[in-house]
Short mmCIF file of C-alpha atoms and ligand atoms in Angstrom, two decimals:
data_model
loop_
_atom_site.label_atom_id
_atom_site.label_comp_id
_atom_site.label_asym_id
_atom_site.label_seq_id
_atom_site.Cartn_x
_atom_site.Cartn_y
_atom_site.Cartn_z
CA MET K 133 -25.95 -14.67 43.97
CA LYS K 134 -29.56 -13.20 44.00
CA LEU K 135 -29.41 -10.86 41.44
CA LYS K 136 -31.16 -11.27 38.22
CA VAL K 137 -30.48 -8.75 35.33
CA ASN K 138 -30.45 -8.54 31.38
CA ASN K 139 -27.01 -8.19 31.12
CA PRO K 140 -25.29 -10.63 33.66
CA ARG K 141 -22.04 -9.68 32.96
CA LEU K 142 -22.67 -6.47 35.49
CA ILE K 143 -22.77 -8.67 38.26
CA GLN K 144 -19.49 -9.17 39.96
CA SER K 145 -18.26 -10.54 43.27
CA ASN K 146 -14.97 -9.59 42.86
CA PRO K 147 -12.67 -6.55 43.26
CA TYR K 148 -11.31 -4.98 39.95
CA ILE K 149 -7.43 -4.45 39.88
CA GLY K 150 -5.45 -3.88 36.77
CA GLY K 151 -8.50 -4.49 34.36
CA LYS K 152 -9.38 -7.73 35.88
CA PHE K 153 -11.93 -9.07 38.50
CA LEU K 154 -9.58 -10.82 40.78
CA GLY K 155 -10.44 -13.55 43.20
CA ILE K 156 -8.99 -13.31 46.49
CA ASN K 157 -6.40 -15.36 47.84
CA GLY K 158 -7.72 -17.47 50.46
CA GLY K 159 -11.38 -16.80 49.51
CA ASP K 160 -12.34 -14.02 52.18
CA SER K 161 -15.65 -12.32 51.35
CA PHE K 162 -18.27 -10.58 52.71
CA LEU K 163 -22.30 -10.54 52.42
CA VAL K 164 -23.97 -7.75 50.68
CA HIS K 165 -27.70 -7.51 51.99
CA ASN K 166 -31.07 -6.10 50.86
CA PRO K 167 -31.97 -3.82 53.34
CA PHE K 168 -35.76 -4.41 52.48
CA ASP K 169 -35.63 -7.60 53.61
CA ASN K 170 -32.00 -8.24 55.32
CA GLU K 171 -31.86 -11.00 52.46
CA ALA K 172 -28.23 -11.68 51.56
CA ILE K 173 -27.91 -10.87 47.66
CA ALA K 174 -24.13 -11.59 46.82
CA GLU K 175 -21.33 -12.91 48.68
CA VAL K 176 -18.07 -10.19 47.67
CA GLY K 177 -14.12 -10.81 47.61
CA ASN K 178 -12.94 -8.97 51.27
CA CYS K 179 -9.63 -6.96 50.26
CA GLY K 180 -7.07 -6.41 52.60
CA THR K 181 -3.70 -4.60 52.66
CA LYS K 182 -2.24 -6.59 49.87
CA GLU K 183 -4.93 -6.06 47.39
CA ALA K 184 -5.34 -2.25 48.45
CA GLU K 185 -1.32 -2.06 47.56
CA LEU K 186 -1.86 -4.09 44.24
CA ALA K 187 -4.56 -1.82 42.77
CA ILE K 188 -2.26 1.46 44.22
CA LYS K 189 0.55 -0.31 41.87
CA ALA K 190 -1.97 -1.11 38.95
CA ALA K 191 -3.25 2.82 39.14
CA ASN K 192 0.32 3.99 39.26
CA ASP K 193 1.61 2.02 36.49
CA ALA K 194 -1.09 2.89 34.19
CA LEU K 195 -0.61 6.45 35.10
CA ASP K 196 2.26 7.67 32.41
CA THR K 197 0.48 5.96 29.45
CA TRP K 198 -3.25 8.00 30.50
CA LYS K 199 -1.83 11.02 31.23
CA SER K 200 0.03 11.17 27.82
CA LEU K 201 -3.25 10.85 25.78
CA THR K 202 -4.70 14.05 24.69
CA GLY K 203 -7.95 15.50 26.50
CA ILE K 204 -9.75 14.89 23.28
CA GLU K 205 -8.43 10.97 23.56
CA ARG K 206 -9.65 10.52 27.28
CA SER K 207 -13.07 12.17 26.44
CA THR K 208 -13.81 9.99 23.37
CA ILE K 209 -13.08 6.93 26.29
CA LEU K 210 -15.39 8.39 28.86
CA HIS K 211 -18.17 9.15 26.43
CA ARG K 212 -18.28 5.60 25.59
CA TRP K 213 -18.14 4.97 29.17
CA TYR K 214 -21.60 7.64 29.28
CA GLU K 215 -23.36 5.93 26.74
CA LEU K 216 -22.71 2.24 28.15
CA ILE K 217 -24.04 3.32 31.35
CA LEU K 218 -27.33 5.24 30.06
CA ARG K 219 -27.55 1.88 27.82
CA ASN K 220 -27.34 -0.41 31.14
CA GLU K 221 -29.40 2.26 33.04
CA ASP K 222 -32.55 -0.30 34.07
CA ASP K 223 -30.13 -3.05 35.24
CA LEU K 224 -27.52 -0.58 37.27
CA ALA K 225 -30.81 0.72 38.95
CA ARG K 226 -31.91 -2.86 39.89
CA ILE K 227 -28.59 -3.62 41.48
CA LEU K 228 -28.61 -0.37 43.21
CA THR K 229 -32.31 -0.47 44.94
CA LEU K 230 -31.69 -4.04 45.95
CA GLU K 231 -28.44 -3.46 47.47
CA GLN K 232 -29.35 0.16 48.93
CA GLY K 233 -32.99 0.52 49.32
CA LYS K 234 -34.13 3.58 47.23
CA PRO K 235 -36.87 3.35 45.26
CA PHE K 236 -36.27 2.00 41.76
CA GLU K 237 -37.58 5.36 39.85
CA GLU K 238 -35.13 7.37 42.15
CA ALA K 239 -32.21 4.92 41.53
CA LYS K 240 -32.51 5.66 38.06
CA GLY K 241 -32.60 9.64 38.45
CA GLU K 242 -29.10 8.35 40.37
CA ILE K 243 -27.75 6.71 37.30
CA ARG K 244 -28.34 9.24 35.06
CA TYR K 245 -27.38 11.72 37.71
CA GLY K 246 -24.20 9.97 37.47
CA ALA K 247 -24.04 9.18 34.18
CA SER K 248 -23.95 13.12 33.72
CA PHE K 249 -21.01 13.75 35.62
CA ILE K 250 -19.13 11.40 33.01
CA GLU K 251 -20.82 13.45 30.06
CA TRP K 252 -19.88 16.69 31.82
CA PHE K 253 -16.06 15.71 32.25
CA ALA K 254 -15.59 14.29 28.81
CA GLU K 255 -16.03 17.66 28.08
CA GLU K 256 -13.82 19.41 30.35
CA ALA K 257 -10.91 17.06 29.34
CA LYS K 258 -10.57 18.87 26.48
CA ARG K 259 -10.58 22.25 28.38
CA VAL K 260 -7.82 21.81 30.96
CA TYR K 261 -6.39 25.39 30.10
CA GLY K 262 -3.38 26.74 31.51
CA ASP K 263 -2.41 30.90 31.49
CA THR K 264 0.25 33.23 30.27
CA ILE K 265 1.18 35.87 32.88
CA PRO K 266 3.03 38.96 31.42
CA GLY K 267 6.81 38.66 32.74
CA HIS K 268 8.06 40.63 35.56
CA GLN K 269 11.66 41.20 33.57
CA GLN K 270 11.73 41.95 29.86
CA ASN K 271 13.31 38.85 29.39
CA LYS K 272 11.05 36.39 31.03
CA ARG K 273 7.93 35.05 29.91
CA ILE K 274 5.62 32.79 32.37
CA ILE K 275 3.61 30.17 31.28
CA VAL K 276 1.07 28.44 33.74
CA LEU K 277 0.43 24.57 32.97
CA LYS K 278 -2.24 22.61 34.82
CA GLN K 279 -1.19 18.96 35.34
CA PRO K 280 -2.90 15.77 36.37
CA VAL K 281 -1.98 14.75 40.19
CA GLY K 282 -1.38 11.91 40.13
CA VAL K 283 -3.11 8.43 41.43
CA VAL K 284 -6.14 9.26 43.26
CA ALA K 285 -8.22 7.43 46.03
CA ALA K 286 -11.56 7.71 45.97
CA ILE K 287 -13.41 6.53 49.23
CA THR K 288 -17.00 6.51 48.65
CA PRO K 289 -20.38 5.97 50.43
CA TRP K 290 -23.49 3.90 50.28
CA ASN K 291 -26.15 6.45 49.84
CA PHE K 292 -25.40 7.08 46.43
CA PRO K 293 -23.54 4.14 45.37
CA ASN K 294 -23.29 5.28 41.43
CA ALA K 295 -23.11 8.86 41.62
CA MET K 296 -20.80 9.78 44.22
CA ILE K 297 -18.06 7.75 42.34
CA THR K 298 -18.64 8.94 38.84
CA ARG K 299 -18.41 12.25 40.34
CA LYS K 300 -14.97 11.55 41.41
CA VAL K 301 -14.02 9.19 38.73
CA ALA K 302 -15.04 11.18 36.15
CA PRO K 303 -13.09 14.30 36.90
CA ALA K 304 -9.92 12.47 37.74
CA LEU K 305 -9.92 10.56 34.83
CA ALA K 306 -10.62 13.72 32.48
CA ALA K 307 -7.80 15.17 34.11
CA GLY K 308 -5.56 12.34 33.37
CA CYS K 309 -5.41 10.71 36.92
CA THR K 310 -5.78 7.26 37.49
CA ILE K 311 -7.69 6.10 40.35
CA VAL K 312 -8.03 3.53 43.21
CA VAL K 313 -11.98 3.58 44.60
CA LYS K 314 -12.97 1.92 47.84
CA PRO K 315 -16.88 1.72 47.97
CA SER K 316 -18.78 0.94 50.47
CA GLU K 317 -19.30 -2.39 51.90
CA LEU K 318 -22.76 -1.97 51.92
CA THR K 319 -23.08 -1.21 48.68
CA PRO K 320 -20.07 -2.32 46.47
CA LEU K 321 -22.00 -4.04 43.42
CA SER K 322 -22.96 -0.89 41.83
CA ALA K 323 -19.55 0.23 41.82
CA LEU K 324 -18.27 -3.10 40.45
CA ALA K 325 -20.92 -2.98 37.66
CA ILE K 326 -19.82 0.70 36.13
CA ALA K 327 -16.31 -0.94 36.19
CA VAL K 328 -17.68 -3.71 34.03
CA LEU K 329 -18.78 -1.21 31.49
CA ALA K 330 -15.73 1.20 32.12
CA ASP K 331 -13.68 -1.64 30.70
CA GLU K 332 -15.92 -2.30 27.89
CA ALA K 333 -15.97 1.61 26.92
CA GLY K 334 -11.65 1.04 26.64
CA ILE K 335 -10.95 2.47 29.89
CA PRO K 336 -7.32 0.94 29.99
CA PRO K 337 -6.36 -1.71 32.76
CA GLY K 338 -5.13 0.04 35.92
CA VAL K 339 -6.67 3.26 35.07
CA LEU K 340 -9.99 2.77 37.16
CA ASN K 341 -9.59 -0.02 40.41
CA VAL K 342 -12.34 -0.93 42.30
CA VAL K 343 -11.30 -2.56 45.76
CA THR K 344 -14.18 -3.67 47.84
CA THR K 345 -13.75 -4.58 51.46
CA ASP K 346 -15.58 -4.53 55.07
CA ARG K 347 -12.07 -3.54 56.22
CA ALA K 348 -12.69 -0.05 55.90
CA ALA K 349 -10.03 1.36 58.30
CA GLU K 350 -7.34 -1.13 56.90
CA VAL K 351 -7.80 -0.30 53.63
CA GLY K 352 -8.22 3.32 54.27
CA LYS K 353 -4.98 3.17 56.21
CA VAL K 354 -3.08 1.95 52.90
CA LEU K 355 -4.71 4.63 50.95
CA THR K 356 -4.13 7.50 53.01
CA SER K 357 -0.56 6.30 53.40
CA SER K 358 0.91 5.32 50.19
CA ALA K 359 3.38 7.70 49.11
CA LEU K 360 2.28 6.68 45.27
CA VAL K 361 -1.33 8.05 46.33
CA LYS K 362 -1.41 11.77 45.78
CA LYS K 363 -4.93 12.95 46.51
CA ILE K 364 -7.74 11.69 48.30
CA SER K 365 -11.25 12.39 47.90
CA PHE K 366 -13.94 11.48 50.45
CA THR K 367 -17.67 11.67 50.57
CA GLY K 368 -18.94 10.35 53.98
CA SER K 369 -19.23 11.83 57.88
CA THR K 370 -17.05 14.05 59.63
CA PRO K 371 -15.32 12.08 62.01
CA VAL K 372 -13.94 9.78 59.44
CA GLY K 373 -12.88 12.70 57.30
CA LYS K 374 -11.07 14.28 60.14
CA LEU K 375 -9.31 10.82 60.76
CA LEU K 376 -8.50 10.72 57.29
CA LEU K 377 -7.11 13.94 57.05
CA GLU K 378 -4.71 13.25 59.87
CA GLN K 379 -3.39 9.99 58.03
CA CYS K 380 -2.77 11.89 54.65
CA ALA K 381 -0.64 14.70 56.43
CA GLN K 382 2.02 12.07 56.82
CA THR K 383 2.68 12.19 53.17
CA VAL K 384 0.57 15.66 52.83
CA LYS K 385 -1.72 14.55 50.07
CA LYS K 386 -4.37 16.69 48.59
CA ALA K 387 -7.49 16.13 49.94
CA SER K 388 -11.22 16.68 48.92
CA MET K 389 -13.34 16.20 51.67
CA GLU K 390 -17.25 16.01 50.87
CA LEU K 391 -18.66 15.77 55.15
CA GLY K 392 -22.00 15.82 56.90
CA GLY K 393 -24.45 18.52 56.89
CA ASN K 394 -27.13 19.94 59.24
CA ALA K 395 -29.03 22.03 56.82
CA PRO K 396 -31.53 24.52 57.51
CA PHE K 397 -34.79 25.07 55.93
CA ILE K 398 -36.15 28.27 56.64
CA VAL K 399 -39.60 29.38 55.70
CA PHE K 400 -40.62 33.07 55.85
CA ASP K 401 -44.41 34.55 56.24
CA ASP K 402 -43.86 35.81 52.54
CA ALA K 403 -43.17 32.49 51.47
CA ASP K 404 -45.36 30.43 48.63
CA ILE K 405 -46.33 27.76 51.47
CA ASP K 406 -47.27 25.20 48.79
CA ALA K 407 -44.25 25.38 47.02
CA ALA K 408 -42.49 25.39 49.92
CA ILE K 409 -44.33 22.06 51.22
CA GLU K 410 -43.25 20.73 47.69
CA GLY K 411 -39.24 21.78 48.23
CA ALA K 412 -39.40 20.28 51.70
CA VAL K 413 -41.04 16.88 51.08
CA ALA K 414 -38.20 16.61 47.70
CA SER K 415 -35.66 17.58 50.29
CA LYS K 416 -36.20 15.89 53.24
CA TYR K 417 -37.69 12.84 51.86
CA ARG K 418 -35.59 11.61 49.24
CA ASN K 419 -33.59 8.68 49.51
CA ALA K 420 -35.19 8.26 52.82
CA GLY K 421 -33.57 11.32 54.14
CA GLN K 422 -30.18 9.73 53.75
CA THR K 423 -28.14 12.86 51.93
CA CYS K 424 -25.84 15.10 53.18
CA VAL K 425 -27.92 17.87 51.50
CA CYS K 426 -31.38 16.88 53.16
CA ALA K 427 -33.34 19.33 54.93
CA ASN K 428 -32.14 18.77 58.79
CA ARG K 429 -34.00 21.69 60.86
CA PHE K 430 -37.23 23.32 59.26
CA PHE K 431 -37.28 26.92 60.88
CA VAL K 432 -41.11 28.17 60.28
CA GLN K 433 -41.56 31.83 61.06
CA GLN K 434 -44.14 32.00 63.47
CA GLY K 435 -47.77 33.39 60.96
CA VAL K 436 -47.21 30.31 59.00
CA TYR K 437 -45.94 27.74 61.27
CA ASP K 438 -49.29 26.17 61.66
CA GLU K 439 -50.34 26.09 58.28
CA PHE K 440 -46.98 24.69 57.02
CA SER K 441 -46.89 21.86 59.75
CA HIS K 442 -50.27 21.04 58.81
CA LYS K 443 -49.85 20.61 55.15
CA LEU K 444 -46.25 19.02 55.34
CA VAL K 445 -48.00 15.96 57.29
CA GLU K 446 -50.87 15.70 54.38
CA ALA K 447 -48.17 15.68 51.95
CA ILE K 448 -46.32 12.96 53.59
CA LYS K 449 -49.20 10.96 54.49
CA LYS K 450 -49.38 10.43 50.73
CA LEU K 451 -45.85 9.09 50.39
CA LYS K 452 -45.67 5.26 50.29
CA VAL K 453 -43.12 3.51 52.46
CA GLY K 454 -42.04 -0.32 51.44
CA ASN K 455 -39.70 -2.46 48.96
CA GLY K 456 -37.96 0.09 46.47
CA MET K 457 -38.86 -2.34 43.92
CA GLU K 458 -42.41 -2.39 43.66
CA ALA K 459 -44.07 0.77 41.81
CA GLY K 460 -45.41 3.67 43.54
CA VAL K 461 -43.10 3.52 46.77
CA ALA K 462 -41.48 6.65 47.49
CA ILE K 463 -39.94 5.63 50.94
CA GLY K 464 -37.67 2.62 51.06
CA PRO K 465 -35.71 1.00 54.02
CA LEU K 466 -32.93 2.84 55.97
CA ILE K 467 -29.70 1.34 55.30
CA GLU K 468 -28.94 -0.83 58.52
CA GLU K 469 -30.45 -1.51 61.71
CA LYS K 470 -27.53 0.92 63.38
CA ALA K 471 -29.24 3.99 61.09
CA VAL K 472 -32.83 3.00 62.61
CA LYS K 473 -31.91 3.30 66.17
CA LEU K 474 -30.08 6.55 65.32
CA VAL K 475 -33.29 7.81 63.99
CA GLU K 476 -35.29 6.07 66.72
CA ASP K 477 -32.78 7.81 69.45
CA LEU K 478 -33.39 11.31 68.05
CA VAL K 479 -36.86 10.93 68.02
CA LYS K 480 -36.73 9.83 71.48
CA ASP K 481 -35.10 12.57 72.76
CA ALA K 482 -36.78 15.07 70.98
CA GLY K 483 -40.10 13.77 72.56
CA GLU K 484 -38.65 13.48 75.96
CA LYS K 485 -37.87 17.49 75.83
CA GLY K 486 -41.39 18.64 74.37
CA GLY K 487 -41.43 17.92 70.63
CA GLU K 488 -44.65 16.93 69.21
CA ILE K 489 -44.94 13.87 66.87
CA MET K 490 -47.49 14.97 64.61
CA TYR K 491 -47.30 12.09 62.16
CA GLY K 492 -45.05 8.82 62.00
CA GLY K 493 -42.20 8.57 64.42
CA LYS K 494 -41.90 4.80 64.30
CA ARG K 495 -40.90 1.95 62.28
CA LEU K 496 -43.14 1.05 59.63
CA ASP K 497 -44.04 -2.08 61.44
CA ALA K 498 -42.86 -1.79 65.04
CA SER K 499 -42.93 -5.43 65.85
CA THR K 500 -40.74 -6.25 63.29
CA ASP K 501 -37.08 -5.24 62.69
CA SER K 502 -37.88 -4.02 59.64
CA LEU K 503 -35.97 -1.15 58.33
CA LEU K 504 -38.69 0.53 56.98
CA TYR K 505 -39.25 4.18 59.04
CA GLU K 506 -42.60 6.20 58.79
CA PRO K 507 -42.27 9.44 57.07
CA THR K 508 -42.24 11.85 60.53
CA VAL K 509 -43.19 15.49 61.44
CA ILE K 510 -42.25 16.73 65.06
CA THR K 511 -43.32 20.21 66.13
CA LYS K 512 -42.35 22.57 68.91
CA ALA K 513 -38.96 21.65 67.95
CA THR K 514 -36.23 23.30 70.48
CA SER K 515 -32.55 24.02 69.92
CA GLY K 516 -31.84 22.05 73.06
CA MET K 517 -33.10 18.81 71.26
CA LYS K 518 -30.39 16.24 69.70
CA VAL K 519 -31.90 17.11 66.27
CA PHE K 520 -30.90 20.60 66.33
CA SER K 521 -27.07 19.68 66.11
CA GLN K 522 -26.74 16.00 64.91
CA GLU K 523 -27.64 14.83 61.37
CA ILE K 524 -30.60 12.91 61.20
CA PHE K 525 -30.03 10.64 58.24
CA GLY K 526 -33.70 9.67 58.19
CA PRO K 527 -37.13 10.80 56.93
CA VAL K 528 -37.71 13.07 60.46
CA ALA K 529 -38.39 16.48 59.86
CA PRO K 530 -38.27 18.86 63.26
CA ILE K 531 -40.02 22.23 62.97
CA PHE K 532 -38.61 24.93 64.82
CA SER K 533 -40.58 28.48 64.98
CA PHE K 534 -38.98 31.70 64.87
CA GLU K 535 -39.48 35.23 65.17
CA THR K 536 -37.03 37.37 63.43
CA GLU K 537 -34.58 37.17 60.17
CA GLU K 538 -31.50 38.11 62.63
CA GLU K 539 -32.75 35.18 65.01
CA VAL K 540 -33.47 32.62 62.05
CA ILE K 541 -30.04 33.18 60.73
CA GLN K 542 -27.99 32.99 63.91
CA LEU K 543 -29.91 29.70 64.60
CA ALA K 544 -29.11 28.20 61.22
CA ASN K 545 -25.40 29.14 61.75
CA ASP K 546 -25.18 27.71 64.73
CA THR K 547 -23.50 24.58 63.80
CA THR K 548 -20.12 23.25 62.64
CA ALA K 549 -21.53 22.08 59.36
CA GLY K 550 -21.93 24.34 56.52
CA LEU K 551 -22.72 22.13 53.25
CA ALA K 552 -26.56 23.15 52.21
CA ALA K 553 -29.14 25.52 53.35
CA TYR K 554 -32.69 26.67 51.65
CA PHE K 555 -34.88 29.11 52.31
CA TYR K 556 -38.51 30.44 51.18
CA GLY K 557 -39.87 34.09 50.60
CA SER K 558 -40.36 36.44 48.20
CA ASN K 559 -38.91 39.72 49.41
CA HIS K 560 -35.97 40.68 47.33
CA SER K 561 -33.80 42.59 49.47
CA ARG K 562 -34.43 39.64 52.14
CA ILE K 563 -33.01 37.02 49.81
CA TRP K 564 -30.19 38.66 48.76
CA LYS K 565 -28.97 39.26 52.53
CA VAL K 566 -30.31 35.94 53.74
CA ALA K 567 -28.29 34.15 50.80
CA GLU K 568 -25.07 36.41 52.07
CA ALA K 569 -25.44 35.69 55.30
CA LEU K 570 -25.75 31.85 55.76
CA GLU K 571 -22.57 30.08 56.02
CA TYR K 572 -23.02 27.17 53.81
CA GLY K 573 -21.15 26.17 50.61
CA MET K 574 -24.78 25.76 48.70
CA VAL K 575 -27.91 27.65 48.88
CA GLY K 576 -31.13 26.89 47.79
CA ILE K 577 -33.77 29.86 47.06
CA ASN K 578 -37.25 28.98 46.92
CA THR K 579 -36.12 25.30 46.06
CA GLY K 580 -35.39 22.44 47.68
CA MET K 581 -33.36 20.73 44.73
CA ILE K 582 -30.02 22.16 44.16
CA SER K 583 -27.98 19.06 43.17
CA THR K 584 -26.69 19.12 40.04
CA THR K 585 -23.50 18.34 37.46
CA VAL K 586 -23.44 21.78 36.24
CA ALA K 587 -23.18 23.36 39.97
CA PRO K 588 -20.08 23.44 42.32
CA PHE K 589 -21.20 20.72 45.23
CA GLY K 590 -19.47 21.41 48.37
CA GLY K 591 -19.31 22.65 51.79
CA VAL K 592 -17.45 24.69 54.44
CA LYS K 593 -16.69 24.89 57.97
CA GLU K 594 -16.70 21.31 59.27
CA SER K 595 -18.74 19.81 56.21
CA GLY K 596 -15.30 19.77 54.45
CA TYR K 597 -13.57 21.42 51.00
CA GLY K 598 -13.16 20.99 47.52
CA ARG K 599 -15.59 21.06 45.00
CA GLU K 600 -17.51 18.38 42.87
CA GLY K 601 -19.06 18.89 39.64
CA SER K 602 -19.09 22.04 37.27
CA LYS K 603 -15.99 23.79 35.70
CA TYR K 604 -14.75 24.11 39.33
CA GLY K 605 -14.95 20.03 39.85
CA ILE K 606 -11.53 19.08 37.68
CA GLU K 607 -9.34 21.89 39.57
CA ASP K 608 -9.29 19.32 42.43
CA TYR K 609 -7.39 16.95 40.33
CA LEU K 610 -4.90 19.32 38.80
CA ASN K 611 -1.30 20.50 40.22
CA ILE K 612 -0.50 24.19 39.01
CA LYS K 613 3.20 24.30 37.58
CA TYR K 614 4.37 27.49 36.37
CA LEU K 615 7.37 28.02 34.02
CA CYS K 616 9.57 30.85 34.27
CA TRP K 617 11.12 31.24 30.61
CA GLU K 618 14.53 33.60 30.20
CA ILE K 619 14.72 34.58 26.86
C1 SIN Y 285 -24.53 13.39 49.25
O1 SIN Y 285 -25.33 13.00 50.20
O2 SIN Y 285 -23.54 13.50 49.86
C2 SIN Y 285 -24.93 13.94 48.10
C3 SIN Y 285 -26.02 14.29 47.53
C4 SIN Y 285 -26.32 14.83 45.91
O3 SIN Y 285 -25.51 15.03 45.44
O4 SIN Y 285 -27.25 15.32 46.33
#
């Protein structure tokens, strides 16, 4: 184990099932690498069908006791977990940077963002209100109850190894559900570290289970086909989401899907260009461009096209690319070689179709196999390029130009994705019209940062369904039951 932290208990290498970090029979394991230098930093237990089934059973066994606690009791335990996470934030951020690559300060931001879901849903645990409905006959009374759906399975991505877990686990536990989490094989250490703190907070054995594996298809199949699992929550790519949904159909599971995006970032002539640049940098280059809500296509109105492009280049020249553990680094490595190859392919395609690479456009040190990729700006982008329809998931900003509001709305909506969209402008009547016309679940207006615990995160179209965070986030983990009472 090459990880050094103040609280060594946070470093675990085995799956957490039924309240224990269990060794795998036969010792099957996989390696976790630091994407900055490809060094193997941990060897982690590799679960298969047997361990996934064990975790589901543990969650099912723990369900009755957990759901029969009062909301206030569950809230108290969740609050303790929240406090422990904040107390260990430096260690958790260090683990996160080492396995995922994002800069340490950004990782700390993610730990706080992740913890905020636990705090929020600890409060919501007390407020799962039902309803009374005036009866339809004089002798009938109608009461609506909300009850936990039961055992939940969460399949979570590598780009937010902490927050995408807490965003699912916290509402599930608050609602009275128990859960099995399958984190990405690229970043399992953050998941195990927060399981240690869950245990310390008093979350009972079996309520939270973490199944580490690099056999995602095998374990995913067990989770989606088990009749004991009543709901799947998935964050990841659209093709994998579709496959999971097909598998869930057999047991008619509830599902929440937070899938890929293709966010437009529109800049109108009357926008505050400096503010738009600030928003563009935050939205595009955060996490090296590896978020589902990153701006993917910049649409800039003709009158400000040159000014915006030049200013964006000046801004990204200041972003230091390197080891996330080094002070001042703003962009860490991409997660793996496959990710760099994908970005290289998109940039090459744009170049071949008339795009002009104004800045960047290659690995930081092109002679090595480093996963560091230069922040990049491509002008003269057109809708025939792959970057128009494909999620880039890297620090590359293609800039398209447009003339009219109608044209840009049509371009922005010309995608199967519908997660996040952004636009900058100052005309109020246009702001309303554009906000209403964009076919997206989330719209940033004069801001590039929209993610927060208090607002409903989620998409429309092929970006999925269900909402995470906010007062709506707990609903996905509750069933509605109505009582019709004849008196
Ligand atoms: C994501 O990329 O899926 C989540 C991004 C966020 O919460 O900001």
